[in-house]
Amino acid sequence: MRIGILCSGGDAPGMNPVIRSVVRCASSLGHEVVGIRRGFRGLIEGDFVELRSRDVGGILDRGGTILLSSREERFRELEYRERSYENLKIKKIDALIVLGGEGTFKGAELIAEETGLPVIGIPCTIDNDVGGTEYCIGYDTALRNAVDAIDKIRDTASSHERIFLVEVMGRKRGFIAVEAGLATGAELILVPEEDFPREEIPEEIRSAKELGKLHFIIVMAEGYGKAEELREFLLDRIGERYGEIRATVLGHLQRGGIPTHTDRIMGMKFGEVAVEVLLSGEGKGFVAYEKGKFYIEDFRKAGEYKDIDREALRLSRRLNL
Ligand code: F6P
């Protein structure tokens, strides 16, 4: 079998361990792997590269993806997909493994349906927002990065007795905000899943300051709003009577860096499952991890709502005394 592999959408630390695992698991069983560069863009443009065991050496500790990634809008158009299918034929690809999030899986499902090729997805996104799977590659490393950054911000926030608004990634969802907020003892966590009225924030700040807190750190998901806009709002309402107000957007630094051991190990396991599933003749779906076990889920399940850790949110409020 010749298995094609690509990464699409936002990169996620841990993609490289997945690639290494796919290449070496397939090789160990006598199969070939072909890397497709820049995701669906590479499929359209025929940018393919043979991957052998030695080609994926020394990449376990590298963030990003050696295959490069892109957000390719043209793949929505049949004309470009047909061009891609022609390239798959020319390169004699028998099956595909696709790394990415929910949007990527929509493309993966189209390929499976329109070509009949077996296509298996592996959930990789720091947003952790793929339905049907507890684990998404990259989330653990992004959390480590966010926690590390917020810990540093707390030092300076305390020294200057400031109010800090820290915006973390999570386009539509608050997974990073909730866990990074709890882990760093943030005074307030704001997520799109919860309608926390911003009019109530001044009172939260006032009562925390009355408790004798030096700083007030708000960890907010980008899906809740922009840190700078919230800062303007607070300046307008309370000025700086409870401390100077600063806003920090952690942005893409959350998405880079050495993958954590968990993202590496899970990446290797996800990769092995994907190869074995393809070799067993299974058609399409993505590898999901639930309650300690791997399953193959229907691609559509990826779009289903997966809730944030409400218990973590509750606990962070309880501990905020
Ligand atoms: O999907 C992952 C993610 O990092 C989101 O958290 C963020 O909103 C988005 O990608 C940023 O995308 P880009 O790298 O294209 O700016």
CSV table of C-alpha atoms and ligand atoms in Angstrom, one decimal:
chain,number,residue,atom,x,y,z
A,1,MET,CA,0.0,0.0,0.0
A,2,ARG,CA,1.1,3.6,-0.7
A,3,ILE,CA,-0.2,5.9,2.0
A,4,GLY,CA,-0.3,9.6,1.5
A,5,ILE,CA,-0.1,11.9,4.6
A,6,LEU,CA,-0.8,15.6,4.9
A,7,CYS,CA,-1.3,18.3,7.6
A,8,SER,CA,-3.9,21.0,7.1
A,9,GLY,CA,-5.2,24.1,8.9
A,10,GLY,CA,-3.4,25.5,11.9
A,11,ASP,CA,-0.3,23.5,12.8
A,12,ALA,CA,-0.2,21.7,16.2
A,13,PRO,CA,2.8,20.7,18.2
A,14,GLY,CA,2.9,16.9,18.0
A,15,MET,CA,2.2,16.6,14.3
A,16,ASN,CA,5.8,15.5,13.7
A,17,PRO,CA,5.6,12.6,16.1
A,18,VAL,CA,2.4,11.5,14.3
A,19,ILE,CA,4.2,11.7,10.9
A,20,ARG,CA,7.2,9.8,12.3
A,21,SER,CA,4.9,7.1,13.7
A,22,VAL,CA,2.9,6.7,10.4
A,23,VAL,CA,6.0,6.4,8.3
A,24,ARG,CA,7.8,3.9,10.6
A,25,CYS,CA,4.7,1.8,11.4
A,26,ALA,CA,3.9,1.6,7.6
A,27,SER,CA,7.5,0.8,6.7
A,28,SER,CA,7.8,-1.8,9.4
A,29,LEU,CA,5.0,-3.7,7.7
A,30,GLY,CA,6.4,-3.2,4.2
A,31,HIS,CA,4.3,-0.3,3.0
A,32,GLU,CA,5.2,3.1,1.6
A,33,VAL,CA,4.4,6.6,2.8
A,34,VAL,CA,4.3,9.7,0.6
A,35,GLY,CA,4.2,13.2,2.3
A,36,ILE,CA,1.9,15.8,0.7
A,37,ARG,CA,3.3,19.3,1.4
A,38,ARG,CA,1.2,22.3,2.5
A,39,GLY,CA,-1.9,20.2,3.1
A,40,PHE,CA,-4.7,20.4,0.5
A,41,ARG,CA,-2.6,23.0,-1.4
A,42,GLY,CA,0.0,20.3,-2.1
A,43,LEU,CA,-2.7,17.9,-3.2
A,44,ILE,CA,-3.9,20.5,-5.8
A,45,GLU,CA,-0.4,21.4,-6.9
A,46,GLY,CA,1.1,17.8,-6.8
A,47,ASP,CA,3.7,18.6,-4.2
A,48,PHE,CA,4.5,15.1,-3.0
A,49,VAL,CA,7.6,13.7,-1.3
A,50,GLU,CA,8.6,10.1,-0.5
A,51,LEU,CA,9.1,9.6,3.2
A,52,ARG,CA,11.2,6.8,4.4
A,53,SER,CA,12.2,5.9,8.0
A,54,ARG,CA,15.4,8.0,8.0
A,55,ASP,CA,13.5,11.0,6.6
A,56,VAL,CA,11.6,11.3,9.8
A,57,GLY,CA,14.5,11.0,12.2
A,58,GLY,CA,15.2,13.7,14.8
A,59,ILE,CA,11.7,15.3,14.5
A,60,LEU,CA,10.1,14.1,17.8
A,61,ASP,CA,11.0,17.2,19.6
A,62,ARG,CA,10.2,19.7,16.8
A,63,GLY,CA,7.0,21.7,17.0
A,64,GLY,CA,5.1,22.6,13.8
A,65,THR,CA,5.1,20.1,11.0
A,66,ILE,CA,7.9,19.1,8.6
A,67,LEU,CA,5.2,18.7,5.9
A,68,LEU,CA,4.1,22.3,6.2
A,69,SER,CA,0.5,23.3,6.4
A,70,SER,CA,-2.0,25.7,4.9
A,71,ARG,CA,-5.6,26.8,5.0
A,72,GLU,CA,-6.5,26.1,1.3
A,73,GLU,CA,-9.9,27.6,0.3
A,74,ARG,CA,-9.7,26.3,-3.3
A,75,PHE,CA,-10.3,22.8,-2.0
A,76,ARG,CA,-14.0,23.8,-1.6
A,77,GLU,CA,-14.2,23.9,-5.4
A,78,LEU,CA,-14.8,20.7,-7.4
A,79,GLU,CA,-12.4,21.7,-10.2
A,80,TYR,CA,-9.5,21.8,-7.8
A,81,ARG,CA,-10.5,18.7,-6.0
A,82,GLU,CA,-10.6,16.8,-9.3
A,83,ARG,CA,-7.1,18.1,-10.0
A,84,SER,CA,-6.0,16.7,-6.6
A,85,TYR,CA,-7.6,13.3,-7.4
A,86,GLU,CA,-5.6,13.2,-10.6
A,87,ASN,CA,-2.4,13.8,-8.7
A,88,LEU,CA,-3.3,11.0,-6.2
A,89,LYS,CA,-3.7,8.7,-9.2
A,90,ILE,CA,-0.4,9.8,-10.8
A,91,LYS,CA,1.4,9.2,-7.5
A,92,LYS,CA,-0.4,5.8,-7.1
A,93,ILE,CA,-1.7,6.7,-3.6
A,94,ASP,CA,-4.0,4.0,-2.3
A,95,ALA,CA,-5.0,5.6,1.0
A,96,LEU,CA,-4.7,8.9,2.9
A,97,ILE,CA,-4.0,10.0,6.5
A,98,VAL,CA,-5.1,13.6,7.2
A,99,LEU,CA,-3.9,15.6,10.2
A,100,GLY,CA,-6.0,18.5,11.3
A,101,GLY,CA,-9.2,19.7,12.9
A,102,GLU,CA,-12.9,19.7,12.1
A,103,GLY,CA,-12.5,21.8,8.9
A,104,THR,CA,-9.8,19.5,7.6
A,105,PHE,CA,-12.0,16.5,8.2
A,106,LYS,CA,-14.7,18.0,6.0
A,107,GLY,CA,-12.2,18.0,3.2
A,108,ALA,CA,-11.1,14.5,4.1
A,109,GLU,CA,-14.7,13.2,4.0
A,110,LEU,CA,-15.1,14.7,0.5
A,111,ILE,CA,-12.0,12.9,-0.7
A,112,ALA,CA,-13.3,9.6,0.6
A,113,GLU,CA,-16.7,10.1,-0.9
A,114,GLU,CA,-15.6,11.4,-4.3
A,115,THR,CA,-12.7,9.0,-4.9
A,116,GLY,CA,-13.6,5.9,-2.8
A,117,LEU,CA,-10.1,5.9,-1.4
A,118,PRO,CA,-9.8,5.0,2.3
A,119,VAL,CA,-9.1,8.2,4.3
A,120,ILE,CA,-8.4,8.4,8.0
A,121,GLY,CA,-8.2,11.6,10.0
A,122,ILE,CA,-6.1,12.3,13.1
A,123,PRO,CA,-7.4,15.1,15.4
A,124,CYS,CA,-4.7,17.8,15.7
A,125,THR,CA,-5.6,21.2,16.9
A,126,ILE,CA,-4.6,23.3,19.9
A,127,ASP,CA,-8.2,24.4,20.2
A,128,ASN,CA,-9.2,20.8,21.3
A,129,ASP,CA,-12.6,21.4,19.8
A,130,VAL,CA,-13.0,18.3,17.7
A,131,GLY,CA,-16.2,16.5,18.8
A,132,GLY,CA,-16.1,12.7,19.6
A,133,THR,CA,-12.6,12.7,20.9
A,134,GLU,CA,-11.3,13.6,24.4
A,135,TYR,CA,-7.8,14.2,23.0
A,136,CYS,CA,-6.5,16.4,20.2
A,137,ILE,CA,-2.8,16.5,19.4
A,138,GLY,CA,-1.3,19.9,20.2
A,139,TYR,CA,-3.7,20.9,23.0
A,140,ASP,CA,-1.4,19.7,25.8
A,141,THR,CA,1.6,21.7,24.5
A,142,ALA,CA,-0.5,24.8,23.9
A,143,LEU,CA,-1.7,24.6,27.5
A,144,ARG,CA,1.9,24.2,28.8
A,145,ASN,CA,2.8,27.3,26.7
A,146,ALA,CA,-0.1,29.3,28.0
A,147,VAL,CA,0.4,28.3,31.6
A,148,ASP,CA,4.1,29.2,31.3
A,149,ALA,CA,3.3,32.6,29.9
A,150,ILE,CA,0.6,33.4,32.5
A,151,ASP,CA,2.8,32.4,35.4
A,152,LYS,CA,5.3,35.0,34.1
A,153,ILE,CA,2.6,37.6,33.7
A,154,ARG,CA,1.5,37.0,37.3
A,155,ASP,CA,4.9,37.9,38.6
A,156,THR,CA,4.9,41.4,37.0
A,157,ALA,CA,1.1,41.8,37.7
A,158,SER,CA,1.7,41.3,41.4
A,159,SER,CA,4.8,43.5,41.6
A,160,HIS,CA,2.8,46.4,40.0
A,161,GLU,CA,-0.5,45.4,41.6
A,162,ARG,CA,-2.1,45.5,38.2
A,163,ILE,CA,-5.1,44.1,36.4
A,164,PHE,CA,-4.1,41.9,33.5
A,165,LEU,CA,-6.3,40.7,30.6
A,166,VAL,CA,-4.6,37.7,29.0
A,167,GLU,CA,-6.2,36.6,25.7
A,168,VAL,CA,-5.5,33.0,24.8
A,169,MET,CA,-6.3,31.1,21.6
A,170,GLY,CA,-9.5,29.3,21.0
A,171,ARG,CA,-11.3,30.7,18.0
A,172,LYS,CA,-14.8,29.5,19.0
A,173,ARG,CA,-14.0,27.6,22.2
A,174,GLY,CA,-12.7,28.1,25.7
A,175,PHE,CA,-10.7,24.9,26.3
A,176,ILE,CA,-7.3,26.6,26.7
A,177,ALA,CA,-8.8,29.4,28.8
A,178,VAL,CA,-10.5,27.1,31.3
A,179,GLU,CA,-7.5,24.8,32.0
A,180,ALA,CA,-4.8,27.5,31.8
A,181,GLY,CA,-6.9,29.8,33.9
A,182,LEU,CA,-7.4,27.1,36.6
A,183,ALA,CA,-3.8,26.0,36.6
A,184,THR,CA,-2.5,29.6,37.0
A,185,GLY,CA,-5.1,30.7,39.6
A,186,ALA,CA,-6.6,33.3,37.4
A,187,GLU,CA,-9.1,35.5,39.2
A,188,LEU,CA,-11.6,35.3,36.3
A,189,ILE,CA,-11.9,33.0,33.3
A,190,LEU,CA,-14.0,34.2,30.4
A,191,VAL,CA,-15.1,31.7,27.7
A,192,PRO,CA,-17.6,31.9,24.8
A,193,GLU,CA,-19.5,28.9,26.2
A,194,GLU,CA,-20.6,31.0,29.1
A,195,ASP,CA,-22.4,34.3,28.9
A,196,PHE,CA,-20.5,36.2,31.7
A,197,PRO,CA,-21.7,39.8,31.4
A,198,ARG,CA,-18.8,42.2,31.2
A,199,GLU,CA,-20.8,44.7,33.3
A,200,GLU,CA,-20.1,42.4,36.3
A,201,ILE,CA,-16.4,42.4,35.9
A,202,PRO,CA,-15.8,45.8,37.8
A,203,GLU,CA,-17.5,44.3,40.8
A,204,GLU,CA,-15.4,41.2,40.6
A,205,ILE,CA,-12.2,43.3,40.6
A,206,ARG,CA,-13.4,45.5,43.4
A,207,SER,CA,-14.2,42.6,45.7
A,208,ALA,CA,-10.9,40.8,44.9
A,209,LYS,CA,-9.0,43.9,45.8
A,210,GLU,CA,-10.9,44.2,49.0
A,211,LEU,CA,-9.8,40.7,49.8
A,212,GLY,CA,-6.3,42.0,49.6
A,213,LYS,CA,-5.3,40.5,46.3
A,214,LEU,CA,-2.3,42.2,44.7
A,215,HIS,CA,-3.3,41.5,41.1
A,216,PHE,CA,-6.3,40.5,39.2
A,217,ILE,CA,-5.7,38.3,36.2
A,218,ILE,CA,-8.4,37.6,33.7
A,219,VAL,CA,-7.8,34.7,31.3
A,220,MET,CA,-10.1,35.1,28.3
A,221,ALA,CA,-10.6,33.0,25.2
A,222,GLU,CA,-10.3,34.9,22.0
A,223,GLY,CA,-13.8,33.5,21.3
A,224,TYR,CA,-15.1,35.6,24.2
A,225,GLY,CA,-13.7,38.8,22.9
A,226,LYS,CA,-10.6,40.9,22.3
A,227,ALA,CA,-8.5,41.7,25.4
A,228,GLU,CA,-7.8,45.2,24.2
A,229,GLU,CA,-11.6,46.0,23.8
A,230,LEU,CA,-12.3,44.7,27.3
A,231,ARG,CA,-9.5,46.8,28.6
A,232,GLU,CA,-11.1,49.9,27.0
A,233,PHE,CA,-14.4,49.0,28.5
A,234,LEU,CA,-12.9,48.6,32.0
A,235,LEU,CA,-11.0,51.8,31.7
A,236,ASP,CA,-14.2,53.5,30.8
A,237,ARG,CA,-16.1,52.0,33.8
A,238,ILE,CA,-13.5,52.0,36.6
A,239,GLY,CA,-10.5,53.8,35.3
A,240,GLU,CA,-7.4,52.7,37.1
A,241,ARG,CA,-8.6,53.1,40.7
A,242,TYR,CA,-8.0,49.3,41.4
A,243,GLY,CA,-4.7,49.2,39.6
A,244,GLU,CA,-3.4,49.9,36.1
A,245,ILE,CA,-4.9,47.7,33.4
A,246,ARG,CA,-2.8,45.9,30.8
A,247,ALA,CA,-3.8,43.6,28.0
A,248,THR,CA,-1.6,40.8,26.6
A,249,VAL,CA,-2.5,38.6,23.6
A,250,LEU,CA,-0.6,35.3,23.8
A,251,GLY,CA,-1.3,34.5,20.2
A,252,HIS,CA,0.8,32.2,18.1
A,253,LEU,CA,3.4,31.6,20.8
A,254,GLN,CA,0.9,29.1,22.2
A,255,ARG,CA,1.1,27.0,19.0
A,256,GLY,CA,4.8,26.5,18.8
A,257,GLY,CA,7.6,24.9,20.8
A,258,ILE,CA,8.8,21.5,21.8
A,259,PRO,CA,5.8,19.1,22.0
A,260,THR,CA,5.1,17.8,25.6
A,261,HIS,CA,5.8,14.2,26.3
A,262,THR,CA,2.0,13.6,26.2
A,263,ASP,CA,1.6,15.1,22.8
A,264,ARG,CA,4.5,13.0,21.5
A,265,ILE,CA,3.3,9.7,23.0
A,266,MET,CA,-0.3,10.3,22.0
A,267,GLY,CA,0.9,11.4,18.5
A,268,MET,CA,2.7,8.1,18.1
A,269,LYS,CA,-0.2,6.1,19.3
A,270,PHE,CA,-2.7,7.9,17.0
A,271,GLY,CA,-0.3,7.4,14.1
A,272,GLU,CA,-0.1,3.7,14.7
A,273,VAL,CA,-3.8,3.3,15.0
A,274,ALA,CA,-4.4,5.2,11.7
A,275,VAL,CA,-2.0,2.9,9.8
A,276,GLU,CA,-3.4,-0.3,11.3
A,277,VAL,CA,-7.0,0.8,10.5
A,278,LEU,CA,-6.1,1.5,6.9
A,279,LEU,CA,-4.3,-1.8,6.5
A,280,SER,CA,-7.2,-3.6,8.0
A,281,GLY,CA,-9.3,-2.2,5.1
A,282,GLU,CA,-11.4,0.3,7.0
A,283,GLY,CA,-12.7,3.0,4.8
A,284,LYS,CA,-13.2,6.4,6.4
A,285,GLY,CA,-13.4,8.3,9.6
A,286,PHE,CA,-11.1,9.8,12.2
A,287,VAL,CA,-9.2,8.2,15.1
A,288,ALA,CA,-10.8,9.3,18.3
A,289,TYR,CA,-9.6,8.7,21.9
A,290,GLU,CA,-12.2,8.3,24.6
A,291,LYS,CA,-11.9,6.8,28.1
A,292,GLY,CA,-8.5,5.3,27.5
A,293,LYS,CA,-9.4,3.7,24.1
A,294,PHE,CA,-9.0,4.5,20.5
A,295,TYR,CA,-12.0,4.3,18.1
A,296,ILE,CA,-12.8,5.2,14.6
A,297,GLU,CA,-15.5,7.9,14.5
A,298,ASP,CA,-17.5,9.1,11.6
A,299,PHE,CA,-16.0,12.4,10.2
A,300,ARG,CA,-19.3,14.2,10.9
A,301,LYS,CA,-19.0,13.5,14.7
A,302,ALA,CA,-16.0,16.0,14.6
A,303,GLY,CA,-18.5,18.9,14.2
A,304,GLU,CA,-20.5,17.9,17.3
A,305,TYR,CA,-20.4,20.0,20.4
A,306,LYS,CA,-17.9,18.9,23.0
A,307,ASP,CA,-18.2,20.7,26.3
A,308,ILE,CA,-15.5,22.5,28.2
A,309,ASP,CA,-14.5,21.2,31.6
A,310,ARG,CA,-17.3,22.8,33.7
A,311,GLU,CA,-16.0,21.3,36.9
A,312,ALA,CA,-12.7,23.1,36.3
A,313,LEU,CA,-14.5,26.3,35.8
A,314,ARG,CA,-16.5,25.8,39.0
A,315,LEU,CA,-13.4,24.8,40.9
A,316,SER,CA,-11.5,27.9,39.8
A,317,ARG,CA,-14.3,30.1,41.2
A,318,ARG,CA,-14.5,28.2,44.5
A,319,LEU,CA,-10.7,28.6,45.0
A,320,ASN,CA,-10.8,32.2,44.2
A,321,LEU,CA,-10.9,33.6,47.8
B,1,F6P,O1,-7.2,26.6,15.0
B,1,F6P,C1,-6.1,26.9,15.8
B,1,F6P,C2,-5.9,28.4,15.9
B,1,F6P,O2,-4.7,28.5,16.5
B,1,F6P,C3,-7.0,29.1,16.7
B,1,F6P,O3,-6.9,29.0,18.1
B,1,F6P,C4,-6.8,30.5,16.2
B,1,F6P,O4,-8.0,31.3,16.3
B,1,F6P,C5,-6.4,30.3,14.7
B,1,F6P,O5,-5.9,29.0,14.7
B,1,F6P,C6,-5.4,31.3,14.2
B,1,F6P,O6,-5.2,31.1,12.9
B,1,F6P,P1,-4.1,31.7,12.0
B,1,F6P,O7,-2.8,31.0,12.4
B,1,F6P,O8,-4.5,31.4,10.6
B,1,F6P,O9,-4.0,33.1,12.3
